[in-house]
Amino acid sequence: MRDIFQEIYSTVKHNKLRTSLTGFAVAWGIFMLIFLLGAGNGLINATMSNSGRYLKNSMMVGTGQTSKAYNGLKEGRRISLNDKDINLTNTNFQQNIDEVGAAVQQSGIIISRGNLYTSSSLSGVYPNKAKIDKTEMLYGRFINQIDLQEKRKILVISEDQAKELEQKDIRNLIGKNVKVGDFSFCIVGIYKSDRSEMNNDAYTSFSALKTIYNKGDKADNIEYTFHGLSSEKENTAFEARYRARINSNHDAAPDDESALWMWNRFTQSLQMETGMSVIRKALWVIGLFTLLSGIVGVSNIMLITVKERTREFGIRKAIGAKPASILRLIIIESIIITTFFGYVGMVLGIAANQYMDATIGHMKVDSGLFQATMFLNPTVGLDVCIEATLTLIIAGTFAGFIPARKASRIRPIEALKAE
């Protein structure tokens, strides 16, 4: 075996260009596959991260404007949700709806503690808000049912807001009273700030805010979780039934989709997963074709290699070399070259993905209204890297086997006549 390796080393040393071309074809195929899959995964992970901020089986319903005339009323009327809509949601759709909540907002409020203050919007919400928004509490608690029933003036603020009100340890704020406009509120919880900046409100109970700011029976939106709607078709049918029922409360056409808007996170997730699946398949197709180009390159170069060495093989057979030894020599040479350069391509591909992760990974784009992650963890699993490399090694072996088998069968006299 040592003699074979020495012979292969000698052959490679005397045919540097040919070996380099073979190696480049192998390394490039592996590198591009890993790089493309890594870049694609970075975009997919970022998209899924942005869409995964909310509970999947939840829905938000908001106010809209009628687009159709109905019951003698003209189009263009503004629809406002109210307590009647909340109660209807809670009682008429129990076969699908679990927890019902609502929100009402007061913007432009100042939260102050001594000479420290922060500006924010104050949202009056139900306890299910934390579950739907996947709010991560750092200290204290969120709004509970007793707060809602007793209209307690309690406050849940974000981590960033807490740092504006307490310069040392923000945990000291729990249980402390602060001024919210002209009213005194007790801070009961601090939640982790949403770095997308889409939702960093201060929260109090829905009932307390409506009473303090005289909101009457109005609600800005209704939120609820649901079950038993496992397909897009079922969700669409449910939305149509729900819209017709709420629209009837406001003398709007049952099929008027503009009268109120509905954000169904489940159907959004289904559509997102379908789109991501298409992207993944496209990346794999592109990557495999790139890998195939490497395999074709190896095959072509191995064919040229055998043809150039036909006289050499003829001499070997003339002095007693067996066909199996020639076959073994070519195949081992093919395996060694493919394995070495395949490993080089794999390492370079992983390095490129790590570089992307260190530079543009977790990159955020600021739209002016919020920040969104555009590239997250652009990496490929080690199993994929190894499988791709083994695929190319096996393909390289077969690429060397076909011409090697032909060379091992050629008669010495014919081989010596070859140019």
Short mmCIF file of C-alpha atoms in Angstrom, two decimals:
data_model
loop_
_atom_site.label_atom_id
_atom_site.label_comp_id
_atom_site.label_asym_id
_atom_site.label_seq_id
_atom_site.Cartn_x
_atom_site.Cartn_y
_atom_site.Cartn_z
CA MET A 1 0.00 0.00 0.00
CA ARG A 2 2.90 2.32 0.77
CA ASP A 3 4.25 1.81 -2.77
CA ILE A 4 0.83 2.74 -4.19
CA PHE A 5 0.75 5.98 -2.20
CA GLN A 6 4.28 6.85 -3.30
CA GLU A 7 3.33 6.18 -6.90
CA ILE A 8 0.20 8.30 -6.63
CA TYR A 9 2.23 11.12 -5.04
CA SER A 10 4.70 10.93 -7.89
CA THR A 11 1.92 11.01 -10.48
CA VAL A 12 0.26 14.01 -8.80
CA LYS A 13 3.59 15.82 -8.52
CA HIS A 14 4.27 15.43 -12.25
CA ASN A 15 0.73 16.42 -13.25
CA LYS A 16 0.07 19.44 -11.06
CA LEU A 17 -2.26 21.24 -13.48
CA ARG A 18 -4.43 18.19 -14.07
CA THR A 19 -4.65 17.48 -10.35
CA SER A 20 -5.42 21.13 -9.59
CA LEU A 21 -8.27 21.18 -12.11
CA THR A 22 -9.71 17.99 -10.68
CA GLY A 23 -9.40 19.34 -7.15
CA PHE A 24 -10.95 22.68 -8.05
CA ALA A 25 -13.98 20.97 -9.62
CA VAL A 26 -14.50 18.90 -6.47
CA ALA A 27 -13.88 21.71 -3.96
CA TRP A 28 -16.02 24.21 -5.89
CA GLY A 29 -18.99 21.84 -6.04
CA ILE A 30 -18.92 21.19 -2.28
CA PHE A 31 -18.22 24.84 -1.42
CA MET A 32 -21.11 26.22 -3.49
CA LEU A 33 -23.59 23.66 -2.14
CA ILE A 34 -22.74 24.47 1.48
CA PHE A 35 -22.56 28.22 0.82
CA LEU A 36 -25.91 28.37 -0.99
CA LEU A 37 -27.68 26.26 1.63
CA GLY A 38 -26.16 28.38 4.40
CA ALA A 39 -27.22 31.67 2.81
CA GLY A 40 -30.69 30.31 2.15
CA ASN A 41 -31.03 29.07 5.72
CA GLY A 42 -30.01 32.52 6.96
CA LEU A 43 -32.89 34.16 5.10
CA ILE A 44 -35.35 31.42 6.07
CA ASN A 45 -34.36 31.50 9.75
CA ALA A 46 -34.74 35.28 9.86
CA THR A 47 -38.16 35.13 8.22
CA MET A 48 -39.38 32.41 10.57
CA SER A 49 -37.96 34.30 13.56
CA ASN A 50 -39.87 37.46 12.61
CA SER A 51 -43.11 35.54 12.05
CA GLY A 52 -42.72 33.43 15.19
CA ARG A 53 -43.11 36.33 17.61
CA TYR A 54 -46.78 35.53 18.10
CA LEU A 55 -48.72 32.43 19.12
CA LYS A 56 -49.52 30.56 15.93
CA ASN A 57 -53.15 29.67 16.73
CA SER A 58 -54.22 33.24 17.46
CA MET A 59 -56.14 35.93 15.65
CA MET A 60 -56.43 39.71 15.93
CA VAL A 61 -59.48 41.61 14.75
CA GLY A 62 -59.34 45.35 14.18
CA THR A 63 -61.54 48.18 13.02
CA GLY A 64 -62.10 49.02 9.37
CA GLN A 65 -64.23 51.01 6.96
CA THR A 66 -67.22 49.70 5.02
CA SER A 67 -66.76 49.34 1.28
CA LYS A 68 -70.37 48.50 0.42
CA ALA A 69 -73.74 50.20 0.93
CA TYR A 70 -75.99 48.12 3.20
CA ASN A 71 -79.45 48.52 4.76
CA GLY A 72 -79.76 52.04 3.38
CA LEU A 73 -76.37 53.08 4.77
CA LYS A 74 -73.63 54.31 2.47
CA GLU A 75 -70.18 52.85 2.13
CA GLY A 76 -67.20 54.52 3.81
CA ARG A 77 -68.52 54.31 7.39
CA ARG A 78 -65.93 53.73 10.09
CA ILE A 79 -66.56 50.61 12.18
CA SER A 80 -65.58 50.67 15.87
CA LEU A 81 -65.40 47.49 17.92
CA ASN A 82 -67.14 47.46 21.31
CA ASP A 83 -67.99 45.35 24.35
CA LYS A 84 -70.88 43.73 22.47
CA ASP A 85 -68.41 42.38 19.89
CA ILE A 86 -66.17 41.04 22.67
CA ASN A 87 -69.10 39.26 24.35
CA LEU A 88 -70.32 37.87 21.04
CA THR A 89 -66.84 36.51 20.29
CA ASN A 90 -66.73 34.90 23.73
CA THR A 91 -70.16 33.24 23.58
CA ASN A 92 -71.03 32.48 19.94
CA PHE A 93 -67.87 30.71 18.77
CA GLN A 94 -66.98 28.50 21.72
CA GLN A 95 -66.54 25.47 19.46
CA ASN A 96 -63.34 27.06 18.11
CA ILE A 97 -62.38 30.04 20.28
CA ASP A 98 -60.56 29.48 23.57
CA GLU A 99 -59.44 32.68 25.33
CA VAL A 100 -60.84 36.05 24.28
CA GLY A 101 -59.13 39.34 25.01
CA ALA A 102 -59.21 42.90 23.78
CA ALA A 103 -57.07 46.01 23.82
CA VAL A 104 -57.64 49.73 24.01
CA GLN A 105 -54.84 52.25 23.77
CA GLN A 106 -54.00 55.69 25.09
CA SER A 107 -51.06 57.23 23.25
CA GLY A 108 -48.66 59.98 24.27
CA ILE A 109 -48.55 59.31 28.00
CA ILE A 110 -45.63 60.19 30.30
CA ILE A 111 -44.54 57.74 33.00
CA SER A 112 -42.53 59.54 35.69
CA ARG A 113 -40.77 58.69 38.93
CA GLY A 114 -39.26 61.66 40.65
CA ASN A 115 -37.21 63.53 38.08
CA LEU A 116 -36.94 60.46 35.84
CA TYR A 117 -39.50 59.84 33.11
CA THR A 118 -40.21 58.02 29.85
CA SER A 119 -42.84 58.48 27.16
CA SER A 120 -44.92 55.61 25.88
CA SER A 121 -48.28 54.38 24.74
CA LEU A 122 -50.43 52.76 27.42
CA SER A 123 -52.39 49.68 26.38
CA GLY A 124 -55.25 48.29 28.40
CA VAL A 125 -55.27 44.54 27.79
CA TYR A 126 -56.55 41.17 28.97
CA PRO A 127 -54.30 38.53 30.60
CA ASN A 128 -54.12 36.49 27.37
CA LYS A 129 -52.07 39.28 25.73
CA ALA A 130 -48.84 37.90 27.23
CA LYS A 131 -49.57 34.41 25.89
CA ILE A 132 -50.46 35.58 22.37
CA ASP A 133 -47.48 37.94 22.07
CA LYS A 134 -45.13 35.45 23.78
CA THR A 135 -44.13 38.16 26.24
CA GLU A 136 -41.09 37.19 28.28
CA MET A 137 -41.36 38.49 31.83
CA LEU A 138 -38.05 39.42 33.46
CA TYR A 139 -39.38 40.43 36.86
CA GLY A 140 -42.78 40.41 38.48
CA ARG A 141 -45.91 39.38 36.60
CA PHE A 142 -48.28 40.35 33.81
CA ILE A 143 -51.91 41.48 34.05
CA ASN A 144 -54.16 38.90 35.71
CA GLN A 145 -57.90 38.29 35.96
CA ILE A 146 -58.24 39.99 39.36
CA ASP A 147 -56.63 43.17 37.94
CA LEU A 148 -59.26 43.09 35.22
CA GLN A 149 -62.20 42.50 37.54
CA GLU A 150 -61.19 45.13 40.12
CA LYS A 151 -59.97 47.71 37.58
CA ARG A 152 -56.62 47.91 39.33
CA LYS A 153 -54.25 50.71 38.36
CA ILE A 154 -51.26 48.45 37.88
CA LEU A 155 -48.49 48.79 35.29
CA VAL A 156 -46.31 46.36 33.33
CA ILE A 157 -43.44 48.12 31.56
CA SER A 158 -40.66 47.09 29.19
CA GLU A 159 -37.03 46.61 30.16
CA ASP A 160 -36.04 49.75 28.23
CA GLN A 161 -38.71 51.83 29.96
CA ALA A 162 -37.57 50.49 33.34
CA LYS A 163 -34.00 51.62 32.66
CA GLU A 164 -35.31 55.14 32.09
CA LEU A 165 -37.03 55.12 35.48
CA GLU A 166 -34.35 53.33 37.55
CA GLN A 167 -30.65 54.01 37.02
CA LYS A 168 -29.39 51.15 39.20
CA ASP A 169 -31.21 47.81 39.53
CA ILE A 170 -34.52 47.80 37.61
CA ARG A 171 -35.82 45.07 39.93
CA ASN A 172 -36.24 47.80 42.55
CA LEU A 173 -39.19 49.14 40.52
CA ILE A 174 -41.41 46.15 41.31
CA GLY A 175 -44.04 47.29 43.79
CA LYS A 176 -43.17 50.98 43.36
CA ASN A 177 -45.71 53.66 42.44
CA VAL A 178 -45.14 55.89 39.42
CA LYS A 179 -47.12 58.72 37.86
CA VAL A 180 -48.90 57.97 34.60
CA GLY A 181 -50.11 61.37 33.53
CA ASP A 182 -52.13 62.59 36.52
CA PHE A 183 -52.70 59.11 37.98
CA SER A 184 -50.67 56.88 40.28
CA PHE A 185 -49.97 53.35 39.08
CA CYS A 186 -48.13 50.49 40.79
CA ILE A 187 -45.50 48.66 38.71
CA VAL A 188 -46.08 44.88 39.02
CA GLY A 189 -43.96 43.57 36.16
CA ILE A 190 -41.09 44.23 33.78
CA TYR A 191 -40.94 42.36 30.47
CA LYS A 192 -38.09 41.86 28.02
CA SER A 193 -38.02 44.60 25.41
CA ASP A 194 -38.94 43.64 21.87
CA ARG A 195 -35.85 44.50 19.85
CA SER A 196 -37.93 44.77 16.68
CA GLU A 197 -39.45 47.86 18.34
CA MET A 198 -42.88 46.79 17.09
CA ASN A 199 -44.33 46.41 20.56
CA ASN A 200 -42.81 48.18 23.57
CA ASP A 201 -45.96 49.59 25.15
CA ALA A 202 -46.69 49.88 28.84
CA TYR A 203 -49.63 47.70 29.87
CA THR A 204 -52.46 48.00 32.35
CA SER A 205 -55.79 46.22 32.68
CA PHE A 206 -58.37 46.76 29.93
CA SER A 207 -61.05 47.77 32.45
CA ALA A 208 -58.83 50.27 34.29
CA LEU A 209 -57.74 52.14 31.17
CA LYS A 210 -61.29 52.37 29.82
CA THR A 211 -62.52 53.80 33.13
CA ILE A 212 -59.66 56.26 33.69
CA TYR A 213 -59.59 57.64 30.15
CA ASN A 214 -63.35 57.46 29.58
CA LYS A 215 -63.24 55.09 26.58
CA GLY A 216 -66.86 54.02 27.03
CA ASP A 217 -67.57 50.59 25.53
CA LYS A 218 -65.01 50.93 22.72
CA ALA A 219 -62.16 48.55 21.92
CA ASP A 220 -59.33 49.07 19.46
CA ASN A 221 -58.98 45.36 18.70
CA ILE A 222 -60.03 41.89 19.81
CA GLU A 223 -57.54 39.05 20.22
CA TYR A 224 -58.20 35.38 20.85
CA THR A 225 -56.71 31.91 20.60
CA PHE A 226 -58.51 29.11 18.79
CA HIS A 227 -58.44 25.38 18.12
CA GLY A 228 -59.88 22.89 15.63
CA LEU A 229 -58.93 24.89 12.53
CA SER A 230 -56.12 22.85 11.01
CA SER A 231 -56.25 23.84 7.35
CA GLU A 232 -56.38 27.04 5.34
CA LYS A 233 -59.84 26.08 4.05
CA GLU A 234 -61.23 25.67 7.58
CA ASN A 235 -59.71 28.98 8.68
CA THR A 236 -61.16 30.81 5.66
CA ALA A 237 -64.63 29.41 6.38
CA PHE A 238 -64.37 30.40 10.06
CA GLU A 239 -63.24 33.93 9.18
CA ALA A 240 -66.24 34.34 6.84
CA ARG A 241 -68.67 33.23 9.59
CA TYR A 242 -67.03 35.44 12.20
CA ARG A 243 -66.90 38.48 9.92
CA ALA A 244 -70.57 38.12 8.98
CA ARG A 245 -71.57 37.95 12.66
CA ILE A 246 -69.51 40.97 13.75
CA ASN A 247 -70.55 42.98 10.68
CA SER A 248 -74.20 42.41 11.58
CA ASN A 249 -73.55 44.24 14.87
CA HIS A 250 -72.62 47.34 12.88
CA ASP A 251 -75.12 47.19 9.97
CA ALA A 252 -72.38 46.23 7.51
CA ALA A 253 -72.72 43.72 4.67
CA PRO A 254 -71.88 40.18 5.88
CA ASP A 255 -69.29 39.73 3.12
CA ASP A 256 -67.73 43.21 3.44
CA GLU A 257 -64.08 42.35 4.12
CA SER A 258 -63.13 46.02 4.57
CA ALA A 259 -65.48 46.60 7.49
CA LEU A 260 -62.93 45.01 9.80
CA TRP A 261 -59.53 43.47 9.24
CA MET A 262 -58.47 40.08 10.56
CA TRP A 263 -54.91 38.95 11.16
CA ASN A 264 -54.89 35.15 11.31
CA ARG A 265 -51.42 34.07 12.42
CA PHE A 266 -52.15 30.42 11.62
CA THR A 267 -52.88 30.93 7.92
CA GLN A 268 -49.97 33.37 7.75
CA SER A 269 -47.76 30.64 9.19
CA LEU A 270 -49.06 28.08 6.69
CA GLN A 271 -48.34 30.41 3.78
CA MET A 272 -44.91 31.20 5.21
CA GLU A 273 -44.03 27.53 5.59
CA THR A 274 -45.16 26.81 2.01
CA GLY A 275 -42.99 29.65 0.71
CA MET A 276 -39.99 28.55 2.79
CA SER A 277 -40.42 24.96 1.55
CA VAL A 278 -40.28 26.17 -2.06
CA ILE A 279 -37.13 28.19 -1.33
CA ARG A 280 -35.46 25.22 0.39
CA LYS A 281 -36.22 22.94 -2.58
CA ALA A 282 -34.94 25.55 -5.03
CA LEU A 283 -31.70 25.93 -3.07
CA TRP A 284 -31.21 22.17 -2.99
CA VAL A 285 -31.84 21.89 -6.74
CA ILE A 286 -29.32 24.68 -7.46
CA GLY A 287 -26.83 23.16 -5.02
CA LEU A 288 -27.18 19.66 -6.43
CA PHE A 289 -26.69 20.92 -9.98
CA THR A 290 -23.56 22.71 -8.77
CA LEU A 291 -22.44 19.44 -7.17
CA LEU A 292 -23.26 17.64 -10.39
CA SER A 293 -21.02 20.03 -12.32
CA GLY A 294 -18.21 19.02 -9.97
CA ILE A 295 -18.92 15.35 -10.59
CA VAL A 296 -18.91 15.91 -14.36
CA GLY A 297 -15.63 17.80 -14.04
CA VAL A 298 -14.05 14.94 -12.10
CA SER A 299 -15.32 12.39 -14.63
CA ASN A 300 -13.97 14.31 -17.62
CA ILE A 301 -10.57 14.84 -16.04
CA MET A 302 -10.32 11.17 -15.03
CA LEU A 303 -11.10 10.15 -18.61
CA ILE A 304 -8.33 12.44 -19.86
CA THR A 305 -5.99 11.11 -17.18
CA VAL A 306 -6.48 7.50 -18.25
CA LYS A 307 -6.10 8.37 -21.92
CA GLU A 308 -2.81 10.19 -21.27
CA ARG A 309 -1.49 7.22 -19.30
CA THR A 310 -2.55 4.50 -21.77
CA ARG A 311 1.07 3.81 -22.88
CA GLU A 312 2.12 3.69 -19.23
CA PHE A 313 -0.50 1.08 -18.46
CA GLY A 314 0.54 -0.92 -21.53
CA ILE A 315 4.13 -1.02 -20.30
CA ARG A 316 2.95 -2.06 -16.84
CA LYS A 317 0.97 -4.96 -18.29
CA ALA A 318 3.87 -5.92 -20.59
CA ILE A 319 6.20 -6.36 -17.59
CA GLY A 320 3.66 -8.41 -15.65
CA ALA A 321 1.25 -6.01 -13.93
CA LYS A 322 -2.19 -7.52 -13.38
CA PRO A 323 -5.37 -5.68 -14.52
CA ALA A 324 -6.55 -5.55 -10.89
CA SER A 325 -3.43 -3.60 -9.83
CA ILE A 326 -4.01 -0.98 -12.54
CA LEU A 327 -7.68 -0.76 -11.60
CA ARG A 328 -6.80 -0.38 -7.93
CA LEU A 329 -4.19 2.31 -8.66
CA ILE A 330 -6.59 4.55 -10.60
CA ILE A 331 -9.48 4.12 -8.17
CA ILE A 332 -7.33 4.86 -5.09
CA GLU A 333 -5.89 7.92 -6.84
CA SER A 334 -9.42 9.12 -7.62
CA ILE A 335 -10.59 8.55 -4.03
CA ILE A 336 -7.59 10.34 -2.49
CA ILE A 337 -7.88 13.40 -4.74
CA THR A 338 -11.67 13.62 -4.34
CA THR A 339 -11.53 13.14 -0.56
CA PHE A 340 -8.79 15.70 0.00
CA PHE A 341 -10.28 18.45 -2.15
CA GLY A 342 -13.82 17.58 -1.01
CA TYR A 343 -12.69 18.16 2.55
CA VAL A 344 -11.06 21.45 1.52
CA GLY A 345 -14.31 22.58 -0.14
CA MET A 346 -16.32 21.56 2.93
CA VAL A 347 -14.04 23.50 5.30
CA LEU A 348 -14.13 26.58 3.05
CA GLY A 349 -17.92 26.38 2.80
CA ILE A 350 -18.29 26.15 6.59
CA ALA A 351 -15.80 29.01 7.02
CA ALA A 352 -17.77 31.17 4.56
CA ASN A 353 -21.00 30.50 6.48
CA GLN A 354 -19.32 31.31 9.79
CA TYR A 355 -18.03 34.55 8.27
CA MET A 356 -21.55 35.44 7.12
CA ASP A 357 -22.87 34.67 10.58
CA ALA A 358 -20.23 36.89 12.21
CA THR A 359 -20.73 39.81 9.82
CA ILE A 360 -24.31 39.96 8.55
CA GLY A 361 -25.88 37.33 10.81
CA HIS A 362 -28.58 38.87 13.04
CA MET A 363 -28.53 41.90 10.72
CA LYS A 364 -31.56 44.15 11.18
CA VAL A 365 -33.22 46.48 8.70
CA ASP A 366 -34.90 49.59 10.08
CA SER A 367 -38.05 50.46 8.17
CA GLY A 368 -38.64 53.58 10.24
CA LEU A 369 -41.58 51.96 12.03
CA PHE A 370 -39.82 48.83 13.27
CA GLN A 371 -36.68 46.76 12.94
CA ALA A 372 -36.73 43.33 11.32
CA THR A 373 -34.06 40.65 11.31
CA MET A 374 -33.09 39.93 7.71
CA PHE A 375 -30.34 37.32 8.15
CA LEU A 376 -30.13 34.86 11.05
CA ASN A 377 -27.77 31.93 11.67
CA PRO A 378 -26.67 31.32 8.01
CA THR A 379 -25.26 27.87 8.68
CA VAL A 380 -25.66 24.30 7.47
CA GLY A 381 -25.73 21.21 9.67
CA LEU A 382 -22.52 19.18 9.83
CA ASP A 383 -24.48 16.14 8.64
CA VAL A 384 -25.33 17.92 5.37
CA CYS A 385 -21.67 18.90 4.87
CA ILE A 386 -20.46 15.34 5.44
CA GLU A 387 -23.18 13.79 3.26
CA ALA A 388 -22.40 16.18 0.39
CA THR A 389 -18.68 15.42 0.67
CA LEU A 390 -19.29 11.64 0.78
CA THR A 391 -21.59 11.93 -2.25
CA LEU A 392 -18.85 13.59 -4.25
CA ILE A 393 -16.26 11.05 -3.05
CA ILE A 394 -18.47 8.15 -4.14
CA ALA A 395 -19.20 9.88 -7.44
CA GLY A 396 -15.47 10.49 -7.91
CA THR A 397 -14.79 6.82 -7.25
CA PHE A 398 -17.27 5.76 -9.91
CA ALA A 399 -15.88 8.43 -12.22
CA GLY A 400 -12.45 6.83 -11.85
CA PHE A 401 -13.76 3.26 -12.01
CA ILE A 402 -15.20 3.44 -15.53
CA PRO A 403 -12.03 4.57 -17.33
CA ALA A 404 -9.89 2.45 -14.99
CA ARG A 405 -11.83 -0.68 -15.92
CA LYS A 406 -11.35 0.13 -19.59
CA ALA A 407 -7.63 0.75 -19.11
CA SER A 408 -7.12 -2.48 -17.17
CA ARG A 409 -8.61 -4.52 -20.05
CA ILE A 410 -6.59 -2.98 -22.89
CA ARG A 411 -4.00 -5.26 -24.47
CA PRO A 412 -0.35 -4.20 -24.06
CA ILE A 413 0.29 -4.04 -27.82
CA GLU A 414 -2.70 -1.73 -28.34
CA ALA A 415 -1.68 0.43 -25.39
CA LEU A 416 1.86 0.86 -26.74
CA LYS A 417 0.48 1.99 -30.10
CA ALA A 418 -1.65 4.69 -28.46
CA GLU A 419 -0.54 8.29 -28.95
#
